[in-house]
Amino acid sequence: MSVELRDLALDVARRAVELARSMRAEGIEVAETKSSAVDVVTEADRAVERLIRGLLLEARPDDAIMGEEGDDHPGSSGVRWIVDPIDGTVNYLYGLPEWAVSIAAERDGRMVAGVVVNGSTGVEYAAAYGAGATRDARPIGVRPTPPLAERLVLTGFGYRSDVRSHQGRCVAALLPQVRDVRRMGSCALDLCHVAEGSADAYVEAGPQPWDWAAGSLVLSEAGGRFELLAGSLVVEGSQRKNVVTGAPAAGWDTFVAALGDAGFLA
C-alpha cells in the first residue's frame, strides 16, 4: 500500500505545483498573516490546498487529512494525509526558487509515503516505507559522515520574535563547531537535501508536522535518521519535543551532542 500511496501523492503534488506556478505567474498578494506580520499566507496556499484535498478525497474518500491552511478532515480508513500546499511561502512570494508542495501519508502513527516537489525546479523527491527514497525516480542516499567540524548544517527560523531570538542564539553557538550553516527557507526541502547528500544535517526548533512529515520519510528511507527532540524553549501551545532534527545515522550522536552544547535541547 505504501507504494500506491506514494504514487498517488506524487500525481497530486505535480498537479498542485502546476496550479501554484500559474498563480505565481499571474501575480500573488498576501492574503493574511498568522503568528506574526512575517508569517504570511497567500491565496495560492489556500487554492493549492483545496486542490490537494479534493484530489486526495476523490481517490480515497475514507482517508483523513491534516493541512496547514484548512481544518482537519476526519476519516475511517486508518490513513491520514499531512499536507503543506506551499512549504517556503515567503520564498514563493519573493520568487526565490526554494519552495515545495509536500504531501505525506501516515498509517498507525508511522509515515508510509512522502513526496516533496520543488515548485521552481520541478525536482521530485519521493519515498515509500521500506522501498527507499528517490530524486526524479533515481535512488538517493545520505553522504558519508565527516567529522563534526566538516559538516554543512541546514536550519530555519520561526516567525515570532522571541522564537527567532532563541534560534539565533543557538545557531550562533553551533556555527563555530561545524563547517557552515545554511538557511534555505523550506523545512521539507532541507530534509530532502540531507537525504540526497547535498548537506550533512538539519535542525530547527518549531516546525509543524506538515513542514516535516514527507521530508522525514525521504530522509529515513535514504539512510538518515529523523527525530523530534525535546527543546530548551517551549512556546505556549507547542510540544516539548519541538526540535526537528535530521542527519545520517552514522553521525547522529555527535550531532545531537553539538545541539545540546549549542542550547537547542532541554
PDB file of C-alpha atoms in Angstrom:
ATOM      1  CA  MET A   1       0.000   0.000   0.000  1.00  0.00           C
ATOM      2  CA  SER A   2       2.823   2.429   0.768  1.00  0.00           C
ATOM      3  CA  VAL A   3       3.974   2.465  -2.854  1.00  0.00           C
ATOM      4  CA  GLU A   4       0.429   3.112  -4.073  1.00  0.00           C
ATOM      5  CA  LEU A   5       0.071   5.989  -1.611  1.00  0.00           C
ATOM      6  CA  ARG A   6       3.425   7.426  -2.728  1.00  0.00           C
ATOM      7  CA  ASP A   7       2.392   7.285  -6.373  1.00  0.00           C
ATOM      8  CA  LEU A   8      -0.926   8.988  -5.634  1.00  0.00           C
ATOM      9  CA  ALA A   9       0.857  11.699  -3.640  1.00  0.00           C
ATOM     10  CA  LEU A  10       3.286  12.291  -6.494  1.00  0.00           C
ATOM     11  CA  ASP A  11       0.496  12.658  -9.047  1.00  0.00           C
ATOM     12  CA  VAL A  12      -1.394  15.081  -6.802  1.00  0.00           C
ATOM     13  CA  ALA A  13       1.761  17.085  -5.985  1.00  0.00           C
ATOM     14  CA  ARG A  14       2.551  17.536  -9.671  1.00  0.00           C
ATOM     15  CA  ARG A  15      -0.897  18.985 -10.307  1.00  0.00           C
ATOM     16  CA  ALA A  16      -0.610  21.183  -7.223  1.00  0.00           C
ATOM     17  CA  VAL A  17       2.732  22.584  -8.428  1.00  0.00           C
ATOM     18  CA  GLU A  18       1.161  23.451 -11.786  1.00  0.00           C
ATOM     19  CA  LEU A  19      -1.527  25.472 -10.025  1.00  0.00           C
ATOM     20  CA  ALA A  20       0.958  27.228  -7.753  1.00  0.00           C
ATOM     21  CA  ARG A  21       3.161  28.156 -10.705  1.00  0.00           C
ATOM     22  CA  SER A  22       0.252  29.531 -12.708  1.00  0.00           C
ATOM     23  CA  MET A  23      -0.914  31.653  -9.783  1.00  0.00           C
ATOM     24  CA  ARG A  24       2.637  32.896  -9.226  1.00  0.00           C
ATOM     25  CA  ALA A  25       2.838  33.935 -12.893  1.00  0.00           C
ATOM     26  CA  GLU A  26      -0.418  35.875 -12.580  1.00  0.00           C
ATOM     27  CA  GLY A  27       0.837  37.738  -9.513  1.00  0.00           C
ATOM     28  CA  ILE A  28       0.448  36.864  -5.851  1.00  0.00           C
ATOM     29  CA  GLU A  29      -0.562  39.018  -2.913  1.00  0.00           C
ATOM     30  CA  VAL A  30      -0.560  38.268   0.811  1.00  0.00           C
ATOM     31  CA  ALA A  31      -3.992  37.077   1.912  1.00  0.00           C
ATOM     32  CA  GLU A  32      -3.339  37.363   5.660  1.00  0.00           C
ATOM     33  CA  THR A  33      -0.744  36.854   8.354  1.00  0.00           C
ATOM     34  CA  LYS A  34      -0.767  34.215  11.072  1.00  0.00           C
ATOM     35  CA  SER A  35       1.561  34.178  14.064  1.00  0.00           C
ATOM     36  CA  SER A  36       3.257  37.475  13.162  1.00  0.00           C
ATOM     37  CA  ALA A  37       3.490  40.077  10.413  1.00  0.00           C
ATOM     38  CA  VAL A  38       6.111  37.992   8.594  1.00  0.00           C
ATOM     39  CA  ASP A  39       4.165  34.717   8.785  1.00  0.00           C
ATOM     40  CA  VAL A  40       2.226  35.132   5.558  1.00  0.00           C
ATOM     41  CA  VAL A  41      -0.485  33.177   3.757  1.00  0.00           C
ATOM     42  CA  THR A  42      -1.150  33.768   0.073  1.00  0.00           C
ATOM     43  CA  GLU A  43      -4.286  32.983  -1.880  1.00  0.00           C
ATOM     44  CA  ALA A  44      -2.185  30.355  -3.635  1.00  0.00           C
ATOM     45  CA  ASP A  45      -1.612  28.487  -0.356  1.00  0.00           C
ATOM     46  CA  ARG A  46      -5.350  28.185   0.081  1.00  0.00           C
ATOM     47  CA  ALA A  47      -6.146  27.348  -3.518  1.00  0.00           C
ATOM     48  CA  VAL A  48      -3.433  24.712  -3.738  1.00  0.00           C
ATOM     49  CA  GLU A  49      -4.551  23.062  -0.504  1.00  0.00           C
ATOM     50  CA  ARG A  50      -8.153  22.957  -1.730  1.00  0.00           C
ATOM     51  CA  LEU A  51      -6.960  21.249  -4.905  1.00  0.00           C
ATOM     52  CA  ILE A  52      -4.873  18.705  -2.989  1.00  0.00           C
ATOM     53  CA  ARG A  53      -7.698  17.887  -0.582  1.00  0.00           C
ATOM     54  CA  GLY A  54     -10.155  17.466  -3.419  1.00  0.00           C
ATOM     55  CA  LEU A  55      -7.883  15.159  -5.417  1.00  0.00           C
ATOM     56  CA  LEU A  56      -6.973  13.008  -2.422  1.00  0.00           C
ATOM     57  CA  LEU A  57     -10.580  12.592  -1.301  1.00  0.00           C
ATOM     58  CA  GLU A  58     -11.687  11.841  -4.853  1.00  0.00           C
ATOM     59  CA  ALA A  59      -9.206   8.963  -4.948  1.00  0.00           C
ATOM     60  CA  ARG A  60      -9.563   7.859  -1.304  1.00  0.00           C
ATOM     61  CA  PRO A  61     -12.769   9.273   0.227  1.00  0.00           C
ATOM     62  CA  ASP A  62     -12.368   7.499   3.585  1.00  0.00           C
ATOM     63  CA  ASP A  63      -8.949   8.951   4.426  1.00  0.00           C
ATOM     64  CA  ALA A  64      -8.276  11.711   6.952  1.00  0.00           C
ATOM     65  CA  ILE A  65      -6.406  14.908   6.064  1.00  0.00           C
ATOM     66  CA  MET A  66      -4.336  17.340   8.115  1.00  0.00           C
ATOM     67  CA  GLY A  67      -3.452  20.502   6.211  1.00  0.00           C
ATOM     68  CA  GLU A  68      -1.689  23.711   7.113  1.00  0.00           C
ATOM     69  CA  GLU A  69      -4.381  26.071   5.855  1.00  0.00           C
ATOM     70  CA  GLY A  70      -7.639  24.158   6.406  1.00  0.00           C
ATOM     71  CA  ASP A  71      -9.488  22.315   9.160  1.00  0.00           C
ATOM     72  CA  ASP A  72      -8.642  18.675   9.790  1.00  0.00           C
ATOM     73  CA  HIS A  73     -10.800  16.260   7.812  1.00  0.00           C
ATOM     74  CA  PRO A  74     -11.734  13.067   9.705  1.00  0.00           C
ATOM     75  CA  GLY A  75     -11.507   9.651   8.105  1.00  0.00           C
ATOM     76  CA  SER A  76     -12.172   5.989   8.804  1.00  0.00           C
ATOM     77  CA  SER A  77      -9.560   4.166   6.698  1.00  0.00           C
ATOM     78  CA  GLY A  78      -6.623   4.462   9.096  1.00  0.00           C
ATOM     79  CA  VAL A  79      -4.692   6.596   6.600  1.00  0.00           C
ATOM     80  CA  ARG A  80      -4.121  10.286   7.277  1.00  0.00           C
ATOM     81  CA  TRP A  81      -2.624  12.666   4.726  1.00  0.00           C
ATOM     82  CA  ILE A  82      -0.432  15.505   6.026  1.00  0.00           C
ATOM     83  CA  VAL A  83      -0.282  18.375   3.552  1.00  0.00           C
ATOM     84  CA  ASP A  84       1.733  21.553   3.162  1.00  0.00           C
ATOM     85  CA  PRO A  85       0.462  23.224  -0.022  1.00  0.00           C
ATOM     86  CA  ILE A  86       3.442  25.582  -0.276  1.00  0.00           C
ATOM     87  CA  ASP A  87       6.338  24.991   2.080  1.00  0.00           C
ATOM     88  CA  GLY A  88       8.502  28.088   1.821  1.00  0.00           C
ATOM     89  CA  THR A  89       5.711  30.592   1.227  1.00  0.00           C
ATOM     90  CA  VAL A  90       7.989  33.613   1.689  1.00  0.00           C
ATOM     91  CA  ASN A  91      10.363  32.235  -0.976  1.00  0.00           C
ATOM     92  CA  TYR A  92       7.344  31.682  -3.232  1.00  0.00           C
ATOM     93  CA  LEU A  93       6.130  35.220  -2.602  1.00  0.00           C
ATOM     94  CA  TYR A  94       9.518  36.740  -3.463  1.00  0.00           C
ATOM     95  CA  GLY A  95      10.243  34.488  -6.423  1.00  0.00           C
ATOM     96  CA  LEU A  96      13.075  32.573  -4.769  1.00  0.00           C
ATOM     97  CA  PRO A  97      13.481  29.022  -6.112  1.00  0.00           C
ATOM     98  CA  GLU A  98      13.269  27.051  -2.842  1.00  0.00           C
ATOM     99  CA  TRP A  99       9.584  26.250  -2.241  1.00  0.00           C
ATOM    100  CA  ALA A 100       7.734  22.989  -2.496  1.00  0.00           C
ATOM    101  CA  VAL A 101       4.495  21.064  -2.329  1.00  0.00           C
ATOM    102  CA  SER A 102       4.781  18.480   0.450  1.00  0.00           C
ATOM    103  CA  ILE A 103       2.386  15.535   0.852  1.00  0.00           C
ATOM    104  CA  ALA A 104       2.777  12.628   3.288  1.00  0.00           C
ATOM    105  CA  ALA A 105       0.617   9.658   4.215  1.00  0.00           C
ATOM    106  CA  GLU A 106       0.586   8.308   7.765  1.00  0.00           C
ATOM    107  CA  ARG A 107      -0.812   4.957   8.903  1.00  0.00           C
ATOM    108  CA  ASP A 108      -0.978   3.827  12.541  1.00  0.00           C
ATOM    109  CA  GLY A 109       1.319   6.661  13.581  1.00  0.00           C
ATOM    110  CA  ARG A 110       4.023   5.856  11.017  1.00  0.00           C
ATOM    111  CA  MET A 111       4.860   7.796   7.854  1.00  0.00           C
ATOM    112  CA  VAL A 112       4.404   5.354   4.986  1.00  0.00           C
ATOM    113  CA  ALA A 113       4.609   7.645   1.949  1.00  0.00           C
ATOM    114  CA  GLY A 114       6.096  11.060   1.303  1.00  0.00           C
ATOM    115  CA  VAL A 115       6.547  13.355  -1.671  1.00  0.00           C
ATOM    116  CA  VAL A 116       8.234  16.760  -1.866  1.00  0.00           C
ATOM    117  CA  VAL A 117       8.216  18.543  -5.239  1.00  0.00           C
ATOM    118  CA  ASN A 118      10.281  21.706  -5.725  1.00  0.00           C
ATOM    119  CA  GLY A 119       7.860  24.099  -7.385  1.00  0.00           C
ATOM    120  CA  SER A 120      10.538  26.150  -9.130  1.00  0.00           C
ATOM    121  CA  THR A 121      12.816  23.428 -10.469  1.00  0.00           C
ATOM    122  CA  GLY A 122      10.379  20.537 -10.718  1.00  0.00           C
ATOM    123  CA  VAL A 123      12.743  18.218  -8.829  1.00  0.00           C
ATOM    124  CA  GLU A 124      10.718  15.403  -7.260  1.00  0.00           C
ATOM    125  CA  TYR A 125      11.686  13.653  -4.029  1.00  0.00           C
ATOM    126  CA  ALA A 126       9.622  10.595  -3.109  1.00  0.00           C
ATOM    127  CA  ALA A 127       9.679   7.735  -0.636  1.00  0.00           C
ATOM    128  CA  ALA A 128       7.588   4.748   0.409  1.00  0.00           C
ATOM    129  CA  TYR A 129       8.166   2.943   3.690  1.00  0.00           C
ATOM    130  CA  GLY A 130      10.569   0.066   3.096  1.00  0.00           C
ATOM    131  CA  ALA A 131      11.023   0.930  -0.596  1.00  0.00           C
ATOM    132  CA  GLY A 132      13.767   3.568  -0.448  1.00  0.00           C
ATOM    133  CA  ALA A 133      13.900   7.212  -1.470  1.00  0.00           C
ATOM    134  CA  THR A 134      14.353   8.789  -4.892  1.00  0.00           C
ATOM    135  CA  ARG A 135      15.101  12.061  -6.616  1.00  0.00           C
ATOM    136  CA  ASP A 136      13.436  12.201 -10.027  1.00  0.00           C
ATOM    137  CA  ALA A 137      12.881   8.421  -9.790  1.00  0.00           C
ATOM    138  CA  ARG A 138      16.571   7.668  -9.122  1.00  0.00           C
ATOM    139  CA  PRO A 139      17.653   6.248  -5.746  1.00  0.00           C
ATOM    140  CA  ILE A 140      19.331   8.648  -3.328  1.00  0.00           C
ATOM    141  CA  GLY A 141      21.308   8.257  -0.127  1.00  0.00           C
ATOM    142  CA  VAL A 142      22.934  10.366   2.558  1.00  0.00           C
ATOM    143  CA  ARG A 143      26.591  11.391   2.408  1.00  0.00           C
ATOM    144  CA  PRO A 144      29.278   9.545   4.346  1.00  0.00           C
ATOM    145  CA  THR A 145      29.550  11.343   7.674  1.00  0.00           C
ATOM    146  CA  PRO A 146      32.586  13.630   8.038  1.00  0.00           C
ATOM    147  CA  PRO A 147      33.914  14.937  11.368  1.00  0.00           C
ATOM    148  CA  LEU A 148      31.615  17.459  13.027  1.00  0.00           C
ATOM    149  CA  ALA A 149      33.858  20.379  12.039  1.00  0.00           C
ATOM    150  CA  GLU A 150      33.370  19.472   8.359  1.00  0.00           C
ATOM    151  CA  ARG A 151      29.567  19.187   8.347  1.00  0.00           C
ATOM    152  CA  LEU A 152      27.292  21.581   6.466  1.00  0.00           C
ATOM    153  CA  VAL A 153      24.148  22.156   8.534  1.00  0.00           C
ATOM    154  CA  LEU A 154      20.812  23.455   7.297  1.00  0.00           C
ATOM    155  CA  THR A 155      18.440  25.335   9.586  1.00  0.00           C
ATOM    156  CA  GLY A 156      15.444  27.642   9.648  1.00  0.00           C
ATOM    157  CA  PHE A 157      13.824  30.319  11.757  1.00  0.00           C
ATOM    158  CA  GLY A 158      10.310  30.786  13.055  1.00  0.00           C
ATOM    159  CA  TYR A 159       8.119  33.840  12.734  1.00  0.00           C
ATOM    160  CA  ARG A 160       7.720  35.014  16.348  1.00  0.00           C
ATOM    161  CA  SER A 161      10.408  37.381  17.560  1.00  0.00           C
ATOM    162  CA  ASP A 162      11.025  35.510  20.837  1.00  0.00           C
ATOM    163  CA  VAL A 163      11.433  32.226  18.993  1.00  0.00           C
ATOM    164  CA  ARG A 164      13.787  33.794  16.466  1.00  0.00           C
ATOM    165  CA  SER A 165      15.933  35.277  19.218  1.00  0.00           C
ATOM    166  CA  HIS A 166      16.303  31.859  20.814  1.00  0.00           C
ATOM    167  CA  GLN A 167      17.017  30.156  17.484  1.00  0.00           C
ATOM    168  CA  GLY A 168      19.572  32.811  16.585  1.00  0.00           C
ATOM    169  CA  ARG A 169      21.494  32.292  19.812  1.00  0.00           C
ATOM    170  CA  CYS A 170      21.541  28.523  19.299  1.00  0.00           C
ATOM    171  CA  VAL A 171      22.691  28.768  15.685  1.00  0.00           C
ATOM    172  CA  ALA A 172      25.402  31.261  16.673  1.00  0.00           C
ATOM    173  CA  ALA A 173      26.674  28.767  19.248  1.00  0.00           C
ATOM    174  CA  LEU A 174      26.550  25.866  16.769  1.00  0.00           C
ATOM    175  CA  LEU A 175      28.310  27.712  13.944  1.00  0.00           C
ATOM    176  CA  PRO A 176      31.886  27.528  15.344  1.00  0.00           C
ATOM    177  CA  GLN A 177      31.520  23.750  15.744  1.00  0.00           C
ATOM    178  CA  VAL A 178      30.614  22.955  12.100  1.00  0.00           C
ATOM    179  CA  ARG A 179      31.737  23.758   8.554  1.00  0.00           C
ATOM    180  CA  ASP A 180      28.929  26.250   7.961  1.00  0.00           C
ATOM    181  CA  VAL A 181      25.206  26.842   8.345  1.00  0.00           C
ATOM    182  CA  ARG A 182      22.683  27.493   5.567  1.00  0.00           C
ATOM    183  CA  ARG A 183      19.145  28.876   5.845  1.00  0.00           C
ATOM    184  CA  MET A 184      17.254  27.965   2.648  1.00  0.00           C
ATOM    185  CA  GLY A 185      13.640  28.574   3.659  1.00  0.00           C
ATOM    186  CA  SER A 186      11.833  25.210   3.296  1.00  0.00           C
ATOM    187  CA  CYS A 187      11.936  22.545   6.000  1.00  0.00           C
ATOM    188  CA  ALA A 188      10.646  19.882   3.583  1.00  0.00           C
ATOM    189  CA  LEU A 189      13.356  20.582   1.017  1.00  0.00           C
ATOM    190  CA  ASP A 190      16.067  20.886   3.673  1.00  0.00           C
ATOM    191  CA  LEU A 191      15.355  17.325   4.841  1.00  0.00           C
ATOM    192  CA  CYS A 192      15.464  16.146   1.237  1.00  0.00           C
ATOM    193  CA  HIS A 193      18.808  17.891   0.722  1.00  0.00           C
ATOM    194  CA  VAL A 194      20.247  15.908   3.625  1.00  0.00           C
ATOM    195  CA  ALA A 195      18.691  12.764   2.119  1.00  0.00           C
ATOM    196  CA  GLU A 196      20.378  13.329  -1.258  1.00  0.00           C
ATOM    197  CA  GLY A 197      23.757  14.187   0.256  1.00  0.00           C
ATOM    198  CA  SER A 198      23.884  17.908  -0.533  1.00  0.00           C
ATOM    199  CA  ALA A 199      24.022  18.730   3.185  1.00  0.00           C
ATOM    200  CA  ASP A 200      25.121  16.873   6.307  1.00  0.00           C
ATOM    201  CA  ALA A 201      22.380  17.701   8.813  1.00  0.00           C
ATOM    202  CA  TYR A 202      19.305  19.768   9.550  1.00  0.00           C
ATOM    203  CA  VAL A 203      17.993  21.283  12.773  1.00  0.00           C
ATOM    204  CA  GLU A 204      15.195  23.720  13.555  1.00  0.00           C
ATOM    205  CA  ALA A 205      13.135  24.384  16.645  1.00  0.00           C
ATOM    206  CA  GLY A 206       9.423  24.676  15.993  1.00  0.00           C
ATOM    207  CA  PRO A 207       8.336  23.350  12.564  1.00  0.00           C
ATOM    208  CA  GLN A 208       4.892  21.768  12.406  1.00  0.00           C
ATOM    209  CA  PRO A 209       4.031  18.242  11.171  1.00  0.00           C
ATOM    210  CA  TRP A 210       3.060  19.455   7.700  1.00  0.00           C
ATOM    211  CA  ASP A 211       6.526  21.005   7.365  1.00  0.00           C
ATOM    212  CA  TRP A 212       8.490  17.835   8.101  1.00  0.00           C
ATOM    213  CA  ALA A 213       6.177  14.848   7.527  1.00  0.00           C
ATOM    214  CA  ALA A 214       7.086  13.980   3.927  1.00  0.00           C
ATOM    215  CA  GLY A 215      10.725  15.036   4.183  1.00  0.00           C
ATOM    216  CA  SER A 216      11.237  12.922   7.302  1.00  0.00           C
ATOM    217  CA  LEU A 217      10.368   9.754   5.401  1.00  0.00           C
ATOM    218  CA  VAL A 218      12.520  10.708   2.417  1.00  0.00           C
ATOM    219  CA  LEU A 219      15.453  11.170   4.789  1.00  0.00           C
ATOM    220  CA  SER A 220      14.799   7.960   6.723  1.00  0.00           C
ATOM    221  CA  GLU A 221      14.485   5.889   3.553  1.00  0.00           C
ATOM    222  CA  ALA A 222      17.728   7.421   2.245  1.00  0.00           C
ATOM    223  CA  GLY A 223      19.689   6.076   5.204  1.00  0.00           C
ATOM    224  CA  GLY A 224      19.265   9.052   7.506  1.00  0.00           C
ATOM    225  CA  ARG A 225      17.756   9.411  10.939  1.00  0.00           C
ATOM    226  CA  PHE A 226      14.947  11.773  11.901  1.00  0.00           C
ATOM    227  CA  GLU A 227      13.662  12.653  15.345  1.00  0.00           C
ATOM    228  CA  LEU A 228      11.774  15.294  17.271  1.00  0.00           C
ATOM    229  CA  LEU A 229      13.955  16.151  20.251  1.00  0.00           C
ATOM    230  CA  ALA A 230      12.992  17.905  23.474  1.00  0.00           C
ATOM    231  CA  GLY A 231      13.727  21.591  23.081  1.00  0.00           C
ATOM    232  CA  SER A 232      15.045  24.158  25.526  1.00  0.00           C
ATOM    233  CA  LEU A 233      12.331  26.650  24.522  1.00  0.00           C
ATOM    234  CA  VAL A 234       8.672  25.690  24.681  1.00  0.00           C
ATOM    235  CA  VAL A 235       6.240  28.228  23.276  1.00  0.00           C
ATOM    236  CA  GLU A 236       2.765  28.223  24.779  1.00  0.00           C
ATOM    237  CA  GLY A 237       0.620  25.674  22.959  1.00  0.00           C
ATOM    238  CA  SER A 238       3.571  23.792  21.434  1.00  0.00           C
ATOM    239  CA  GLN A 239       5.069  20.418  22.307  1.00  0.00           C
ATOM    240  CA  ARG A 240       8.213  19.859  24.342  1.00  0.00           C
ATOM    241  CA  LYS A 241       9.630  17.697  21.537  1.00  0.00           C
ATOM    242  CA  ASN A 242       9.861  20.554  19.045  1.00  0.00           C
ATOM    243  CA  VAL A 243      13.425  20.398  17.719  1.00  0.00           C
ATOM    244  CA  VAL A 244      13.208  18.862  14.259  1.00  0.00           C
ATOM    245  CA  THR A 245      16.473  17.022  13.653  1.00  0.00           C
ATOM    246  CA  GLY A 246      17.796  15.017  10.720  1.00  0.00           C
ATOM    247  CA  ALA A 247      21.227  13.608   9.901  1.00  0.00           C
ATOM    248  CA  PRO A 248      22.911  10.481   8.556  1.00  0.00           C
ATOM    249  CA  ALA A 249      22.515   7.706  11.101  1.00  0.00           C
ATOM    250  CA  ALA A 250      26.284   7.235  11.402  1.00  0.00           C
ATOM    251  CA  GLY A 251      26.873  10.763  12.713  1.00  0.00           C
ATOM    252  CA  TRP A 252      23.754  11.110  14.823  1.00  0.00           C
ATOM    253  CA  ASP A 253      25.160  11.035  18.360  1.00  0.00           C
ATOM    254  CA  THR A 254      27.903  13.557  17.627  1.00  0.00           C
ATOM    255  CA  PHE A 255      25.468  15.968  16.017  1.00  0.00           C
ATOM    256  CA  VAL A 256      22.924  15.712  18.841  1.00  0.00           C
ATOM    257  CA  ALA A 257      25.669  16.339  21.393  1.00  0.00           C
ATOM    258  CA  ALA A 258      26.607  19.514  19.489  1.00  0.00           C
ATOM    259  CA  LEU A 259      22.970  20.632  19.526  1.00  0.00           C
ATOM    260  CA  GLY A 260      22.931  20.195  23.280  1.00  0.00           C
ATOM    261  CA  ASP A 261      26.088  22.234  23.664  1.00  0.00           C
ATOM    262  CA  ALA A 262      24.596  24.965  21.476  1.00  0.00           C
ATOM    263  CA  GLY A 263      21.468  25.262  23.626  1.00  0.00           C
ATOM    264  CA  PHE A 264      18.878  23.739  21.292  1.00  0.00           C
ATOM    265  CA  LEU A 265      17.949  20.892  23.640  1.00  0.00           C
ATOM    266  CA  ALA A 266      16.366  20.665  27.039  1.00  0.00           C
TER     267      ALA A 266
END
